[in-house]
mmCIF file of C-alpha atoms in Angstrom:
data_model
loop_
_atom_site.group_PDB
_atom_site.id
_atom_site.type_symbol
_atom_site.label_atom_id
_atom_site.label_comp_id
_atom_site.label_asym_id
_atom_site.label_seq_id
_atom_site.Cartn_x
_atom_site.Cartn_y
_atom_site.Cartn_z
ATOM 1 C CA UNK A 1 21.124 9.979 3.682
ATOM 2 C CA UNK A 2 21.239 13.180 1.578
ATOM 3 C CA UNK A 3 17.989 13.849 -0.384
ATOM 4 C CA UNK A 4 17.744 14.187 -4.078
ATOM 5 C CA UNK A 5 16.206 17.303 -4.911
ATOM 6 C CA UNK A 6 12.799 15.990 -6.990
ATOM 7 C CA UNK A 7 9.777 17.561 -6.068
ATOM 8 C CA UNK A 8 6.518 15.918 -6.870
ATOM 9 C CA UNK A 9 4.700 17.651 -9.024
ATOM 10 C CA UNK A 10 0.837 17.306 -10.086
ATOM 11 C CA UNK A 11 -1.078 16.289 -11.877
ATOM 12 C CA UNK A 12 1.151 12.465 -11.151
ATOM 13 C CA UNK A 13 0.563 11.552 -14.655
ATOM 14 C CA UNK A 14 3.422 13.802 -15.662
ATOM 15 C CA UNK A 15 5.717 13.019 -12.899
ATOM 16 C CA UNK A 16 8.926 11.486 -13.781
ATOM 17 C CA UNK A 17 9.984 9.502 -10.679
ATOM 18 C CA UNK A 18 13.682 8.775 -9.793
ATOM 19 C CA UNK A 19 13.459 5.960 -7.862
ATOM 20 C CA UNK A 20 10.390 3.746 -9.343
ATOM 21 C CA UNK A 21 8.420 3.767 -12.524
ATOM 22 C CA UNK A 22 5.254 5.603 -12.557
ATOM 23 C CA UNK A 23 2.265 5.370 -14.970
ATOM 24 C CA UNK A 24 -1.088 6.474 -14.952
ATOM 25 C CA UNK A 25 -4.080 5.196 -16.757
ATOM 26 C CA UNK A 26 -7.669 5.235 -16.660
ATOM 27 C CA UNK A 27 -7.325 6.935 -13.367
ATOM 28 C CA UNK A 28 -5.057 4.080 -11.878
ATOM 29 C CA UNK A 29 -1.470 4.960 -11.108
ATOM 30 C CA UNK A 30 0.846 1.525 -11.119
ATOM 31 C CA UNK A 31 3.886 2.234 -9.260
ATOM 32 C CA UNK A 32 6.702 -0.250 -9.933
ATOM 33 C CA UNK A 33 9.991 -0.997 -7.892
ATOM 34 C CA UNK A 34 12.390 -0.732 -10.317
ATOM 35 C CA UNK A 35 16.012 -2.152 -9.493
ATOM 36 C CA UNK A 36 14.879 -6.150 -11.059
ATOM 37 C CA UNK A 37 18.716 -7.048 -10.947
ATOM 38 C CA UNK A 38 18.638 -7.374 -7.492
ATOM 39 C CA UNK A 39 15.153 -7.881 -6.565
ATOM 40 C CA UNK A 40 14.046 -4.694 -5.804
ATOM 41 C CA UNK A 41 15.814 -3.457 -3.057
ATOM 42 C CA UNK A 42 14.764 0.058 -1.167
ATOM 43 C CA UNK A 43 17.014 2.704 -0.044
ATOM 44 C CA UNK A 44 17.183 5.970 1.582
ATOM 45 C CA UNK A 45 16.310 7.736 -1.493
ATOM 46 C CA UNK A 46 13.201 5.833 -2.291
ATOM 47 C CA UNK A 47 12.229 5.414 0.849
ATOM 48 C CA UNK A 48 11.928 9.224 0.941
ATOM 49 C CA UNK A 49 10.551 9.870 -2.738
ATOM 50 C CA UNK A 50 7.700 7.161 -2.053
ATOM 51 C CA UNK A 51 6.498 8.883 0.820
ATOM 52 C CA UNK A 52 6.166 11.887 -0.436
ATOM 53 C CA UNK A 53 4.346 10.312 -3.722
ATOM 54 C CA UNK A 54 1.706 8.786 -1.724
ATOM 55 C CA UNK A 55 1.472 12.274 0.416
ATOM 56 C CA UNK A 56 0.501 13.455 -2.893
ATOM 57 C CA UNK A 57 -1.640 11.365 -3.848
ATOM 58 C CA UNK A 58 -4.235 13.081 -1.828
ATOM 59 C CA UNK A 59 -3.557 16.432 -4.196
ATOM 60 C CA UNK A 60 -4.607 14.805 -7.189
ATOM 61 C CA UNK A 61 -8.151 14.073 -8.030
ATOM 62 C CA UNK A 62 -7.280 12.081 -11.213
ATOM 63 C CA UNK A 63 -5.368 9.375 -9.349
ATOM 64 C CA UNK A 64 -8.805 6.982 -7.880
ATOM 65 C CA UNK A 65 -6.839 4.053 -7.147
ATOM 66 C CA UNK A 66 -3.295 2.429 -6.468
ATOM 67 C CA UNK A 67 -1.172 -0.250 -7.690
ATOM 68 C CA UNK A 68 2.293 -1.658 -6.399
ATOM 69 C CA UNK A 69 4.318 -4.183 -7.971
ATOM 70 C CA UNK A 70 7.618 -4.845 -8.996
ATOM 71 C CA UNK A 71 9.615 -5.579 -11.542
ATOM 72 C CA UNK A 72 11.665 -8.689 -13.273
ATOM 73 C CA UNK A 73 9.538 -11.513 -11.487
ATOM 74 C CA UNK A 74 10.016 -9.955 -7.696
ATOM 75 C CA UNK A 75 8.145 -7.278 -5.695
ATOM 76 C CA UNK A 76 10.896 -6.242 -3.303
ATOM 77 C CA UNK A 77 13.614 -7.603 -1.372
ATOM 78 C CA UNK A 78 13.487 -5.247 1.373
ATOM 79 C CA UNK A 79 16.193 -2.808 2.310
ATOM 80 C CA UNK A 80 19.573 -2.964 0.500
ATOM 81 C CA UNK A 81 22.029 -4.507 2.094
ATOM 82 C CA UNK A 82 24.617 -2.368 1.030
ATOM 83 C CA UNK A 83 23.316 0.754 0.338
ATOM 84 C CA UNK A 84 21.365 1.058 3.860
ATOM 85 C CA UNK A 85 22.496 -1.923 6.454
ATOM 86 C CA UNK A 86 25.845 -1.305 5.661
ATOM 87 C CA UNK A 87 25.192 2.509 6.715
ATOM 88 C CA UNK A 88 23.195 2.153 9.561
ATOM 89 C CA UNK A 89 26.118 0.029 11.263
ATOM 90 C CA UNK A 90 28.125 3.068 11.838
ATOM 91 C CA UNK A 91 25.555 5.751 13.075
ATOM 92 C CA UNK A 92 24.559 6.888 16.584
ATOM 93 C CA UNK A 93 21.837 6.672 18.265
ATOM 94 C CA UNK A 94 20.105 10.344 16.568
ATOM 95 C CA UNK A 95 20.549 9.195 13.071
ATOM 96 C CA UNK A 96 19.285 6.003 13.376
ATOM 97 C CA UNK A 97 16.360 7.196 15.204
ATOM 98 C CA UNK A 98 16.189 9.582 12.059
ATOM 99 C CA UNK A 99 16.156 6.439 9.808
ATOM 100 C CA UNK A 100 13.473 4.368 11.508
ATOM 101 C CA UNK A 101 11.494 7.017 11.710
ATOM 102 C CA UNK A 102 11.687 7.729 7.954
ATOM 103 C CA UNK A 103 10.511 4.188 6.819
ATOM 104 C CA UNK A 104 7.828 5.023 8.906
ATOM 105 C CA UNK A 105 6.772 7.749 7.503
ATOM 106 C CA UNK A 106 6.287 5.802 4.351
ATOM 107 C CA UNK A 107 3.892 3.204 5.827
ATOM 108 C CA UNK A 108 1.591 6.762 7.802
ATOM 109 C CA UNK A 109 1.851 7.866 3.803
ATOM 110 C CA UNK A 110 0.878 5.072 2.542
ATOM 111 C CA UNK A 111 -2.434 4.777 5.446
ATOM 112 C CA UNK A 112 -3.023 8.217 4.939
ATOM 113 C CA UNK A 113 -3.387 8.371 1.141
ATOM 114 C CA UNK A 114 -7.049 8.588 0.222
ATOM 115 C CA UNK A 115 -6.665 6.326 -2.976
ATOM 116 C CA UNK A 116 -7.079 2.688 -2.314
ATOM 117 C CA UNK A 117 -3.643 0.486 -2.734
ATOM 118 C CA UNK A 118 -3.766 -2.501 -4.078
ATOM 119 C CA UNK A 119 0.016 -4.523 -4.157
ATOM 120 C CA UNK A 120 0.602 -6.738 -6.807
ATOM 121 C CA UNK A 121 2.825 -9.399 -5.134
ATOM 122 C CA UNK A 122 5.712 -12.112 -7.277
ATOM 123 C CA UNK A 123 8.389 -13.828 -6.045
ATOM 124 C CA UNK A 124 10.268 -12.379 -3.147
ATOM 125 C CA UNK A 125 8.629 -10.262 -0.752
ATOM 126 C CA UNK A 126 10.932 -9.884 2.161
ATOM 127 C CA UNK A 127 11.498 -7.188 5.036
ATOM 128 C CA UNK A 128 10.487 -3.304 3.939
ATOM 129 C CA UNK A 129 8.933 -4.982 0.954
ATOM 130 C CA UNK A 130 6.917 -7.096 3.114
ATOM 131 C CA UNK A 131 5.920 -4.151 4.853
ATOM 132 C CA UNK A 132 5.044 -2.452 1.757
ATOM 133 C CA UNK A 133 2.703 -4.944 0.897
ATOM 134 C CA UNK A 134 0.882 -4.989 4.316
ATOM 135 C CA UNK A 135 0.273 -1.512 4.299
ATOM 136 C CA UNK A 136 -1.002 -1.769 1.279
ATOM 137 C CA UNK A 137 -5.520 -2.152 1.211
ATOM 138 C CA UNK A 138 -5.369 -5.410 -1.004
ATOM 139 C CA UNK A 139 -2.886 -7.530 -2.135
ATOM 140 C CA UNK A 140 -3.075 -10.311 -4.698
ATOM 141 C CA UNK A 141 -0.313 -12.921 -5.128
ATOM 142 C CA UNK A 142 1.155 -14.891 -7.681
ATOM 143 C CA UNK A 143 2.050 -18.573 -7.205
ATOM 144 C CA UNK A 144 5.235 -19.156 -5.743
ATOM 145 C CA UNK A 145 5.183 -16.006 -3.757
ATOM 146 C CA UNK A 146 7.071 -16.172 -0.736
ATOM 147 C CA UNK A 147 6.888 -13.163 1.949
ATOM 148 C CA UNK A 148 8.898 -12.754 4.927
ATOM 149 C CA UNK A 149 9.474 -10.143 7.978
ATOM 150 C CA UNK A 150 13.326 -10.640 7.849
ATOM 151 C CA UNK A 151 13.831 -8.198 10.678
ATOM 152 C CA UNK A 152 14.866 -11.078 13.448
ATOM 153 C CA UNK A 153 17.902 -12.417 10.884
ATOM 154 C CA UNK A 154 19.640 -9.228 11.130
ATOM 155 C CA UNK A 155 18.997 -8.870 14.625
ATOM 156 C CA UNK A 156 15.990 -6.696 14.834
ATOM 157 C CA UNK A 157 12.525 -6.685 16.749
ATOM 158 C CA UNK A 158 9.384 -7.317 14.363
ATOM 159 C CA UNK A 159 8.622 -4.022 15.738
ATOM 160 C CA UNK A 160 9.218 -2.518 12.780
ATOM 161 C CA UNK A 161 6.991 0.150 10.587
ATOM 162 C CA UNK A 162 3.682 -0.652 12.163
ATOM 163 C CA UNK A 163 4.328 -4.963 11.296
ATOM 164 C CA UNK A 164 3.340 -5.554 15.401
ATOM 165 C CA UNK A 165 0.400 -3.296 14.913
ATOM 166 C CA UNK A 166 -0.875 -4.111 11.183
ATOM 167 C CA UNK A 167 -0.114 -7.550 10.546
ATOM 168 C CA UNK A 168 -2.001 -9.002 13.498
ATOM 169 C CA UNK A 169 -4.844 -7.177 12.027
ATOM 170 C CA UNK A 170 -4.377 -8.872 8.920
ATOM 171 C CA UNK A 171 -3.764 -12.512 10.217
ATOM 172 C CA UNK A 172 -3.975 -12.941 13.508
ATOM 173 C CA UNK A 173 -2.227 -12.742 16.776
ATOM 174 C CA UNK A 174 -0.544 -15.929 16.558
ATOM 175 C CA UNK A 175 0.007 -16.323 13.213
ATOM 176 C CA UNK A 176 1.513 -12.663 13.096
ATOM 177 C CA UNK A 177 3.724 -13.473 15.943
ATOM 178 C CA UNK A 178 5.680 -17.104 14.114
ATOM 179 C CA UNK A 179 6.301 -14.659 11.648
ATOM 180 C CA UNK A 180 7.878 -11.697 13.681
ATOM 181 C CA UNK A 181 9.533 -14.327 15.954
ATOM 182 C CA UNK A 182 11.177 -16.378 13.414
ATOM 183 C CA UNK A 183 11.699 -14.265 10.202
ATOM 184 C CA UNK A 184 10.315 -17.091 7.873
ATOM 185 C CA UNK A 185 8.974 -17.068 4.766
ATOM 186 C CA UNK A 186 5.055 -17.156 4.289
ATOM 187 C CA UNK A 187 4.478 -18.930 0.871
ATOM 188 C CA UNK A 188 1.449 -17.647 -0.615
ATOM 189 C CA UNK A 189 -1.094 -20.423 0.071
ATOM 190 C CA UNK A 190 -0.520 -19.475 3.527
ATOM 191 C CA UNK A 191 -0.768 -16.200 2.661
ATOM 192 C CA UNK A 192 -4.278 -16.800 1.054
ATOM 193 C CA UNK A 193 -5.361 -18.929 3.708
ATOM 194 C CA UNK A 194 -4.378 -16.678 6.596
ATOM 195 C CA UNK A 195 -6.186 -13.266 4.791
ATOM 196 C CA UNK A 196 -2.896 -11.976 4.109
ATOM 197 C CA UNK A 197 -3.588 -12.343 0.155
ATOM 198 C CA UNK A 198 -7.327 -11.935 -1.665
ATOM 199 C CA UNK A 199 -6.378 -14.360 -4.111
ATOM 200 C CA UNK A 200 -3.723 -16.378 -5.417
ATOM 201 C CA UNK A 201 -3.342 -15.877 -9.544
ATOM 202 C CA UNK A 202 -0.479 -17.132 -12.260
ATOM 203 C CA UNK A 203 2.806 -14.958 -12.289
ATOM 204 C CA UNK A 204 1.650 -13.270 -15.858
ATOM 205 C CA UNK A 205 -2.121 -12.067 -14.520
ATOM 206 C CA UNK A 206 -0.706 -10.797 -10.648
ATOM 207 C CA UNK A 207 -0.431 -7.443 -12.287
ATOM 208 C CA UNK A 208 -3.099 -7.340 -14.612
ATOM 209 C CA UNK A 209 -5.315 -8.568 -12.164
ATOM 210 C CA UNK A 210 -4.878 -6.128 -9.817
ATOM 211 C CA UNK A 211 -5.128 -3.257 -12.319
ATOM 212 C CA UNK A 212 -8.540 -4.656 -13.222
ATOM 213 C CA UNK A 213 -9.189 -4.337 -10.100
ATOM 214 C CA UNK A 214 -8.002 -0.653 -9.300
ATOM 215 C CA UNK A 215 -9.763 0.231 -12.263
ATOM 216 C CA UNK A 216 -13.187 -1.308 -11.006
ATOM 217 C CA UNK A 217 -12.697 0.643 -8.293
ATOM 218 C CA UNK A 218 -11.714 3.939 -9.725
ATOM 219 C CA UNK A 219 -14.805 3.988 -11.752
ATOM 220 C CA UNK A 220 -16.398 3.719 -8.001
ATOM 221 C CA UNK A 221 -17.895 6.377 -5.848
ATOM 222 C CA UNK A 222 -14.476 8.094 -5.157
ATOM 223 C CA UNK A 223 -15.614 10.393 -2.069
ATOM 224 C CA UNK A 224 -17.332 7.111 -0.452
ATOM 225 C CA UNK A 225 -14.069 5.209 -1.364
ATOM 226 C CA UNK A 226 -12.001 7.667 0.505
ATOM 227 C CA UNK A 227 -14.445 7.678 3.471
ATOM 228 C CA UNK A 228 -14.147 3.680 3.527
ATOM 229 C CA UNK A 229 -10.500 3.902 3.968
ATOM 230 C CA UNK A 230 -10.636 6.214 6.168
ATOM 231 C CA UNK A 231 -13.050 4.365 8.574
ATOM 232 C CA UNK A 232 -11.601 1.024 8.170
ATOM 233 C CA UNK A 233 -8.350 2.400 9.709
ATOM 234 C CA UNK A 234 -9.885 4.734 12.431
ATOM 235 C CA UNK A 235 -12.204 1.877 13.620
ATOM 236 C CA UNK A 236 -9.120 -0.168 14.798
ATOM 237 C CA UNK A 237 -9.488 2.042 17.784
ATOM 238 C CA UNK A 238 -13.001 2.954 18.777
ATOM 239 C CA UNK A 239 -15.381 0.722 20.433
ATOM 240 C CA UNK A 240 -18.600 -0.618 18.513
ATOM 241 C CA UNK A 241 -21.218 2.258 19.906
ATOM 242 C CA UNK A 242 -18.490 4.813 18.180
ATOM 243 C CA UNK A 243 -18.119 2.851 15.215
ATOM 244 C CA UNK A 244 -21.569 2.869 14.714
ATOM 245 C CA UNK A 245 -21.850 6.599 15.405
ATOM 246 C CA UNK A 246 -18.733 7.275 13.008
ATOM 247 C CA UNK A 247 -20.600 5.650 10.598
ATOM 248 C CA UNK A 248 -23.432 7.092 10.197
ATOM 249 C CA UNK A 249 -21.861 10.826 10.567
ATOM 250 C CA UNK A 250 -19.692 9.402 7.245
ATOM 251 C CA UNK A 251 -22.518 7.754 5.488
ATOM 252 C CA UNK A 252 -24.550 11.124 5.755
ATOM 253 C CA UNK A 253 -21.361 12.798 4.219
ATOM 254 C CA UNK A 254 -21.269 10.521 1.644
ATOM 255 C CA UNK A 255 -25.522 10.942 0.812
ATOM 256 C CA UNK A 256 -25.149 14.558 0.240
ATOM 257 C CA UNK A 257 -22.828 13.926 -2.946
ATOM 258 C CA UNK A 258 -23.754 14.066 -6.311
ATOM 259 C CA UNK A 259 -22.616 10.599 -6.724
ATOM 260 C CA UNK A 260 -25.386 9.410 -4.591
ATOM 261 C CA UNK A 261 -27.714 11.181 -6.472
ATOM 262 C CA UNK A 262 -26.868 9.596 -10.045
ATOM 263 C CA UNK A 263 -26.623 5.905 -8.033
ATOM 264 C CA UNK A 264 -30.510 6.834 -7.550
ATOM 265 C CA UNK A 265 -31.131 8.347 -10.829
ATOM 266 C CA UNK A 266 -29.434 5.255 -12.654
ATOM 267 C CA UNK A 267 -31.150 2.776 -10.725
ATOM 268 C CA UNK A 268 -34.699 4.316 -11.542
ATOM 269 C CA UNK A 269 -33.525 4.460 -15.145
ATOM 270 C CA UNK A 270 -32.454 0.670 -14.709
ATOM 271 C CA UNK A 271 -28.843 1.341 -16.397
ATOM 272 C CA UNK A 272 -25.745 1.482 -14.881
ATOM 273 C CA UNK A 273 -24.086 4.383 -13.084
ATOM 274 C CA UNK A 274 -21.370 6.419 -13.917
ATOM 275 C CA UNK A 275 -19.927 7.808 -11.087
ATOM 276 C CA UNK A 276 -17.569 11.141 -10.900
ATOM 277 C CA UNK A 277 -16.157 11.515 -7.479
ATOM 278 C CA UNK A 278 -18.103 14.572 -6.927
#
């Protein structure tokens, strides 16, 4: 579990990744899984180097949005059999304690990152890539799709990364628990059906799709985009009177930008606005 020593460094657009591709346009950085010959797989080095990408994600006012995808027709097969299963077999109780909480971290990263994340879903989708996906804001899928929370087949609990506390948020109690209890896949008309997926789209427009749609909203209101994040996940715990009150303490943050201002000044003008995150 030794850590490669690669910093990120800002601004992202000249980053240079070890462990996924990275590109950013238009104020949308796509990251991509990159290891196609084997669908994807995750291990303790990218585990690491992702969380600290989207950890820096809030340093950079460039990046407005976030894709996820991966390459070769598959978004991720979860985490390598060889390369971290086969590990984790022979450590005590401290290091694997170590481990889980280190995949964690990259699900609080990728909650805690201001940018909204939208996951581009093909193919397989199984175990941390599930995961990846769920943490993610959005996720579109392309037909044939087929995600699963493997944990069960190698004789886990669902319990793992948040899955008992986001997915049930996502698609329901019961729906969430056939799919912690048994491991099986979810094809992606079940995906779509349940909320799990926005919208099911060909293989070849999955990606492009959900760039268009990081790019619609990085030309957004980025300050009010942040503060949307930000109180769809603290809301999961407050009651309605302090969601309400929450609310209006954010949306009075969000009327003193200049943002608000040009939405105003564009609407009297009848044209569009253009929006600067400031």
């Amino acid at each position: 579990m030794s850590r490669p020593a690669n910093p990120v460094t800002i601004p992202l657009a000249d980053y240079s990744p070890q462990h996924f591709v990275l590109a950013v346009v238009d104020g949308v950085a796509t990251v991509t899984l990159n290891r196609p010959e084997r669908k994807n797989p995750l291990t303790f080095e990218s585990y690491r180097e992702l969380t600290d990408f989207f950890r820096a994600c809030a340093f950079d006012d460039e990046v407005k949005s976030i894709v996820v995808t991966g390459a070769g027709g598959n978004f991720s097969s979860g985490g390598d059999v060889f390369e971290i299963i086969g590990p984790l077999v022979k450590m005590d109780t401290k290091g694997l304690t170590a481990f889980t909480r280190m995949t964690g971290d990259l699900v609080k990263a990728m909650r805690a990152c201001p940018q909204p994340i939208i996951a581009a879903v093909e193919g397989i989708c199984a175990g941390a890539g599930a995961i990846v996906a769920m943490a993610s804001d959005m996720r579109l899928a392309a037909s044939g799709t087929k995600v699963a929370f493997l944990f069960n087949k190698v004789g886990l609990a669902g319990c793992d990364m948040g899955a008992c506390a986001i997915l049930p948020r996502i698609i329901g109690q019961s729906r969430a628990s056939e799919l912690l209890y048994t491991g099986r896949f979810m094809t992606a008309e079940e995906g779509e059906r349940w909320g799990f997926f926005s919208r099911i789209v060909t293989p070849e427009q999955v990606l492009p799709q959900a760039q268009v749609l990081a790019k619609q909203i990085a030309e957004g209101p980025t300050f009010a985009n942040t503060m949307t994040k930000r109180m769809l996940a603290m809301e999961w715990a407050m009651s309605v009177e302090e969601a309400i009150e929450a609310e209006a303490v954010a949306q009075a943050l969000c009327m003193t930008t200049a943002d608000f201002e040009r939405a105003f000044e564009a609407f009297v003008n009848k044209v569009k606005p253009v929006f600067r995150g400031d």
